[in-house]
mmCIF file of C-alpha atoms in Angstrom:
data_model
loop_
_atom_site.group_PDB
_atom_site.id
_atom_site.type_symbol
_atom_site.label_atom_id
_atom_site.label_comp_id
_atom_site.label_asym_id
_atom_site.label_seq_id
_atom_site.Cartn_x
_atom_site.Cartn_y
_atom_site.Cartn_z
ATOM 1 C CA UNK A 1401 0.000 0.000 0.000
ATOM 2 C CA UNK A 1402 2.562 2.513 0.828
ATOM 3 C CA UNK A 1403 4.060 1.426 -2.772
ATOM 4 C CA UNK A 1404 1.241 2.916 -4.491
ATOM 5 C CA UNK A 1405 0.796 5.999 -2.649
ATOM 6 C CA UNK A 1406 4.987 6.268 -3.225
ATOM 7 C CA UNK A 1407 3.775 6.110 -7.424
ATOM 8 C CA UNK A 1408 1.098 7.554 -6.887
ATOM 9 C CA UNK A 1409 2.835 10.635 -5.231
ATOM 10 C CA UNK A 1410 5.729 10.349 -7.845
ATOM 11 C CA UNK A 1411 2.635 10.377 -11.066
ATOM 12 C CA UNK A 1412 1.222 13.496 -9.155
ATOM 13 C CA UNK A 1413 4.400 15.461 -8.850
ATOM 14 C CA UNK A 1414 4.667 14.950 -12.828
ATOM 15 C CA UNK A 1415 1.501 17.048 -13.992
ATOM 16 C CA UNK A 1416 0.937 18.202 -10.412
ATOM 17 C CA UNK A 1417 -1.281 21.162 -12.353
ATOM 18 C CA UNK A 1418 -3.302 19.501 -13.987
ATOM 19 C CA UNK A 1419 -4.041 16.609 -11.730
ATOM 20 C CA UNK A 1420 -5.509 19.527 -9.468
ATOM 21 C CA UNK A 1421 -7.447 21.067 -12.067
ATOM 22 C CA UNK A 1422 -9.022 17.806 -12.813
ATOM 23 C CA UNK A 1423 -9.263 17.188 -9.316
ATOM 24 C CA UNK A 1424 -11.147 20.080 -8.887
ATOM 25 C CA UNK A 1425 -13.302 19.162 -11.727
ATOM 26 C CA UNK A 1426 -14.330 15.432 -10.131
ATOM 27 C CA UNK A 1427 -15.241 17.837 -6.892
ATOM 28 C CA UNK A 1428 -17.477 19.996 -9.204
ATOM 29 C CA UNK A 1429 -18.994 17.135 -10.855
ATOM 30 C CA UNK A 1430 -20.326 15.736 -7.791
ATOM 31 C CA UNK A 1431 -21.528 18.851 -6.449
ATOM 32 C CA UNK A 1432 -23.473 19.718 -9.055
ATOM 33 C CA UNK A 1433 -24.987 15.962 -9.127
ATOM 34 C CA UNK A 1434 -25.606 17.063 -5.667
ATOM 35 C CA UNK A 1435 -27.473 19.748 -6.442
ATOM 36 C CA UNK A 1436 -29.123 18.525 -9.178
ATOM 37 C CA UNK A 1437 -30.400 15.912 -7.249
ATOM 38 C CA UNK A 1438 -31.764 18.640 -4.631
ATOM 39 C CA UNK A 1439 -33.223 21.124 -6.922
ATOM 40 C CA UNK A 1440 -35.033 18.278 -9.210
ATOM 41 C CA UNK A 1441 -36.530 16.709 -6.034
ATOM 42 C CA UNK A 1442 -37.528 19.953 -4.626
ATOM 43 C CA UNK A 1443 -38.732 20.839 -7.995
ATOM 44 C CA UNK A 1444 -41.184 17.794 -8.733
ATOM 45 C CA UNK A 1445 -42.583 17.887 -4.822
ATOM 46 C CA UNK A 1446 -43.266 21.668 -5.626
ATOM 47 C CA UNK A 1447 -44.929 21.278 -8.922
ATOM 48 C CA UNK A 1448 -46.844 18.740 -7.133
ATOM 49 C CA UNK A 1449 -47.818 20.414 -4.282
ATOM 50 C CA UNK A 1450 -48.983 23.752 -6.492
ATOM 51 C CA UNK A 1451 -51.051 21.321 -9.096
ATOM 52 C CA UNK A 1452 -53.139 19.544 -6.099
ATOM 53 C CA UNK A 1453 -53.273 22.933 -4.381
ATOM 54 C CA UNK A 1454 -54.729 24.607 -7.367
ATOM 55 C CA UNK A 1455 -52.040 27.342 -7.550
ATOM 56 C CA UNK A 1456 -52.077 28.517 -11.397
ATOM 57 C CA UNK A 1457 -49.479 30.838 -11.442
ATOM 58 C CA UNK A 1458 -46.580 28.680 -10.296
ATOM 59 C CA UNK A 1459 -43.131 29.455 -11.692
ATOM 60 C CA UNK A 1460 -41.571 26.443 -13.381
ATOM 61 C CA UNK A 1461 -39.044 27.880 -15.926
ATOM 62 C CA UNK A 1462 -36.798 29.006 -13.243
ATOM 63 C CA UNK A 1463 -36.363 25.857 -11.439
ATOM 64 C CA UNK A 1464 -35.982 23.995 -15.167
ATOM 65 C CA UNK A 1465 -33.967 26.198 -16.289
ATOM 66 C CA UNK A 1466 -31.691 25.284 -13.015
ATOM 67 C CA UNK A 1467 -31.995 21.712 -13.591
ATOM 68 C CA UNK A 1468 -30.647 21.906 -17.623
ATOM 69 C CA UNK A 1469 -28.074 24.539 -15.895
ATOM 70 C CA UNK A 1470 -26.806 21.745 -13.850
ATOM 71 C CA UNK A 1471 -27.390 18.710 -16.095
ATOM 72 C CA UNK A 1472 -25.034 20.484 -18.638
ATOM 73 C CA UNK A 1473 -22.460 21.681 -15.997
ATOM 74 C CA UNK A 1474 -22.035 18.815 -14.847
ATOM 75 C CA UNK A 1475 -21.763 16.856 -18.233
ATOM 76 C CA UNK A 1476 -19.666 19.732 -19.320
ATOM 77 C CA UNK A 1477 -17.096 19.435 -16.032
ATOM 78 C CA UNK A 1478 -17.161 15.092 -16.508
ATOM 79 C CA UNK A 1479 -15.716 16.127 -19.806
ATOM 80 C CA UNK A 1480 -12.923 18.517 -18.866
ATOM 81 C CA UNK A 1481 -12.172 16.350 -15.974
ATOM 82 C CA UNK A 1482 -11.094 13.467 -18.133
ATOM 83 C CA UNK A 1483 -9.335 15.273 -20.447
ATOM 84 C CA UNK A 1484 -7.264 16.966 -18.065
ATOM 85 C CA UNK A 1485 -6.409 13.577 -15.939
ATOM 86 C CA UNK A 1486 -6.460 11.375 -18.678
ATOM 87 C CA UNK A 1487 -3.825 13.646 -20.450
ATOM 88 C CA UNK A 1488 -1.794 14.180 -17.537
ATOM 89 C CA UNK A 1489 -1.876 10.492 -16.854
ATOM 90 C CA UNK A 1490 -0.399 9.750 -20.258
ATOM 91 C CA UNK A 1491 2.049 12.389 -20.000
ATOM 92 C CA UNK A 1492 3.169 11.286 -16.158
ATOM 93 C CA UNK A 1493 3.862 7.435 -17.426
ATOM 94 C CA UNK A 1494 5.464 8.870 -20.691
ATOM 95 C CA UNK A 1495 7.661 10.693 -18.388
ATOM 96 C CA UNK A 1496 8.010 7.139 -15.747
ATOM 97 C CA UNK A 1497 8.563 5.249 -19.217
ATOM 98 C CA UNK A 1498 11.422 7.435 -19.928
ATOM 99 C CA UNK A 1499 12.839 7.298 -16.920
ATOM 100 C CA UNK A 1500 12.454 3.166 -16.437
ATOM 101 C CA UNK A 1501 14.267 2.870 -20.031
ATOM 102 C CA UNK A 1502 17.281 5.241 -19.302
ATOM 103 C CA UNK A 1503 17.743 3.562 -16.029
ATOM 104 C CA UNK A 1504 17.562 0.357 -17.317
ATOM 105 C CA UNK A 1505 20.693 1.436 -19.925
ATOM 106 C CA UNK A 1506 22.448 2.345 -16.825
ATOM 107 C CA UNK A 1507 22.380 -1.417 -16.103
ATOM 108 C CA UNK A 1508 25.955 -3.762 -16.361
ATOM 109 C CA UNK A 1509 25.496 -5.652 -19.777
ATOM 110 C CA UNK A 1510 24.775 -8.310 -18.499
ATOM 111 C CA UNK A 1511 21.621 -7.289 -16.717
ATOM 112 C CA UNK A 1512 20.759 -5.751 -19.801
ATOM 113 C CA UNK A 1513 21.321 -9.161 -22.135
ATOM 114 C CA UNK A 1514 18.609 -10.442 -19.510
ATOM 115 C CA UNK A 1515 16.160 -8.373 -19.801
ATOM 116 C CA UNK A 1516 16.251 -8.406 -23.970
ATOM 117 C CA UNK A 1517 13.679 -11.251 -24.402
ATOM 118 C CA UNK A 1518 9.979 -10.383 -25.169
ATOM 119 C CA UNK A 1519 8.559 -11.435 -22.001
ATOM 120 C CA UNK A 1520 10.532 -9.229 -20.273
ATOM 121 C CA UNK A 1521 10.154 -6.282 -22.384
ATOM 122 C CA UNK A 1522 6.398 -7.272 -22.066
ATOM 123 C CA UNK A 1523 6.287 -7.189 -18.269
ATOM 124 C CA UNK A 1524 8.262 -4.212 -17.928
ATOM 125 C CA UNK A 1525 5.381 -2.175 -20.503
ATOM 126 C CA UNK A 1526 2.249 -3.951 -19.298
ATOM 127 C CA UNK A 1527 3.891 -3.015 -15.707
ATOM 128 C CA UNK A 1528 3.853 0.707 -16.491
ATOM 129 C CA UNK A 1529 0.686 0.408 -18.512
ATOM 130 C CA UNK A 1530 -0.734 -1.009 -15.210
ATOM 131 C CA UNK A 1531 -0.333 2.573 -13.609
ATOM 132 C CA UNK A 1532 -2.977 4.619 -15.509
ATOM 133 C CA UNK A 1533 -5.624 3.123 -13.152
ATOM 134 C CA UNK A 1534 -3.976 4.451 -10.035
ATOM 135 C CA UNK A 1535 -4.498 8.137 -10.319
ATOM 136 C CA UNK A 1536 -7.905 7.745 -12.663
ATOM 137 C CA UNK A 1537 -9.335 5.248 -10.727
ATOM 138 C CA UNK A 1538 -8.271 5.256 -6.871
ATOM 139 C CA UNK A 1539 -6.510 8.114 -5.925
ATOM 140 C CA UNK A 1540 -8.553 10.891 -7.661
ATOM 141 C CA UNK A 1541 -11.858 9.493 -7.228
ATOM 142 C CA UNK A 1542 -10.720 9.098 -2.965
ATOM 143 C CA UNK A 1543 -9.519 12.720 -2.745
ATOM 144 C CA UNK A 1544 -12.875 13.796 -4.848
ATOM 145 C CA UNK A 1545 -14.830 11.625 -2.296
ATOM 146 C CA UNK A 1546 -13.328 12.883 0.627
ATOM 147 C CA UNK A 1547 -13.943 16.379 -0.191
ATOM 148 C CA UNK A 1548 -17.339 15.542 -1.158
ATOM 149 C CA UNK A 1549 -17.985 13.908 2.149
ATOM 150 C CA UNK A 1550 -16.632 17.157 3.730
ATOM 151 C CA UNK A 1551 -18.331 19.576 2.092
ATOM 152 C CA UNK A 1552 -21.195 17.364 2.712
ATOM 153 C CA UNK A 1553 -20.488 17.627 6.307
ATOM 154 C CA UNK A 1554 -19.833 21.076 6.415
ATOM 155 C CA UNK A 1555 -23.483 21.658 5.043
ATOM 156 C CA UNK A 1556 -25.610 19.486 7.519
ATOM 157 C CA UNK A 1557 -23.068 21.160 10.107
ATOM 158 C CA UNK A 1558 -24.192 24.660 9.573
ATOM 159 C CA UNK A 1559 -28.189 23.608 8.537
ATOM 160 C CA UNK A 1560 -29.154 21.148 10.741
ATOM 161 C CA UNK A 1561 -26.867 20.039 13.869
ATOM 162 C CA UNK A 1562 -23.558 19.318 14.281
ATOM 163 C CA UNK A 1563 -24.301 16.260 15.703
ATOM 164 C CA UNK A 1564 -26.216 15.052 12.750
ATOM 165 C CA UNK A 1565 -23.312 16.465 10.705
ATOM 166 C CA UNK A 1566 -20.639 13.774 12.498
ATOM 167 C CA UNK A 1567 -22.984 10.688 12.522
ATOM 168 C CA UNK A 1568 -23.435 11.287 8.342
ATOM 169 C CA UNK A 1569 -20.054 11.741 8.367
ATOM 170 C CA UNK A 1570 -18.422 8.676 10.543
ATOM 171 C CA UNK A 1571 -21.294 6.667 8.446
ATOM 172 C CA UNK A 1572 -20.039 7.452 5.084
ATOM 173 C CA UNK A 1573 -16.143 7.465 6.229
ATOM 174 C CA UNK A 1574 -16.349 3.824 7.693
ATOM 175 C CA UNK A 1575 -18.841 2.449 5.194
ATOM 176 C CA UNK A 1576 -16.548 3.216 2.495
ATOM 177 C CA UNK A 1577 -13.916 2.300 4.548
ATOM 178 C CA UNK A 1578 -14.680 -1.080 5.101
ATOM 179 C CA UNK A 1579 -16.070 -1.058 1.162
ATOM 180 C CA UNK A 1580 -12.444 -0.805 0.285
ATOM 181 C CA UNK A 1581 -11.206 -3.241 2.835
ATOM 182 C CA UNK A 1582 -13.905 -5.805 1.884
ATOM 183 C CA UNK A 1583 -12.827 -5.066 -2.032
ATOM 184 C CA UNK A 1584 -8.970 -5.590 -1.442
ATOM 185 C CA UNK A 1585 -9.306 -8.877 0.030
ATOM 186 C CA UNK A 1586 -11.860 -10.442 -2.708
ATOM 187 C CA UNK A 1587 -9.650 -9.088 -5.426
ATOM 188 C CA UNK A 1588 -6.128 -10.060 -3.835
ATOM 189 C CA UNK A 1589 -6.477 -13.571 -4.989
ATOM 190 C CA UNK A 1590 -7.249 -13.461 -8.072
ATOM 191 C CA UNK A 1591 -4.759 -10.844 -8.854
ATOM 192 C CA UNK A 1592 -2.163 -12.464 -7.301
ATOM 193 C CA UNK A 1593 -3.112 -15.627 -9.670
ATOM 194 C CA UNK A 1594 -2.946 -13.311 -12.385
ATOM 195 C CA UNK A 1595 0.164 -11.810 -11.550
ATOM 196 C CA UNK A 1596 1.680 -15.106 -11.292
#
């Protein structure tokens, strides 16, 4: 574990720009899924409410006009977010690539002669290769969920109680928690098989 969040910090200090930037992106993303959620729920239990109340003059082209606003934000942040951490991605393990092959020419010859065949070539690329999914698909999305679950926290802090705040909070933190526990040991075998 501490091996991966070694590459992982090494991949970050690459394109440490525009890892934020996407970070900050992901963070977006799910805020505005928050609030979409809230403002389409609120909007559908309003319209409801006016239509068996009999109110004729209700306004519904602000709150839809809030709802597209946030439907295309948020499609419109999904998209910059992968293009800015799927480019820096590419452009971290070009850089790790680069740096793998002119260490391995710093290598005796015959370390080199050994490492010549295809299978070894093979591991050393599929190896690197293997690295695209730790910034895109654990590290990023855990920083983007723990600020979510923050800003969450702040919110139900500051408009309900704080106690409420904590128990939403220690919820989510150990239910995820133990999601990613429960996760790592079911998938440890069979990578290890396929490692082997």
């Amino acid at each position: 574990m501490i091996a991966l969040f070694r590459l992982a910090r090494r991949l970050s200090e690459a394109e440490r720009t525009a890892f934020l930037r996407g970070l900050a992106l992901m963070v977006t993303v799910l805020v505005m899924g928050v609030a979409l959620l809230g403002l389409s729920g609120w909007f559908v239990t309003a319209a409801a409410a006016a239509g068996i109340a009999g109110v004729v003059g209700f306004d519904f082209f602000r709150p839809s006009a809030g709802v597209r606003f946030l439907a295309l934000g948020r499609a419109m942040a999904r998209y910059g977010e992968r293009l800015l951490t799927h480019d820096a991605t590419l452009r971290a393990l070009a850089g790790m690539r680069s740096a793998v092959y002119a260490g391995i020419t710093r290598l005796p010859h015959e370390v080199q002669s050994r490492l010549r065949g295809a299978e070894a070539l093979n591991r050393i690329t599929s190896d690197i290769d293997a690295l695209d999914g730790l910034m895109l698909r654990l590290v990023l999305p855990l920083c983007a969920a723990v600020a979510g679950l923050a800003a969450g926290t702040l919110a139900i802090w500051f408009l309900v109680t704080p106690a409420a705040a904590l128990a939403v909070a220690l919820i989510y933190a150990l239910g995820g928690t133990l999601v990613l526990v429960v996760t790592a040991r079911i998938a440890h075998r069979p990578a290890a098989e396929a490692e082997a």
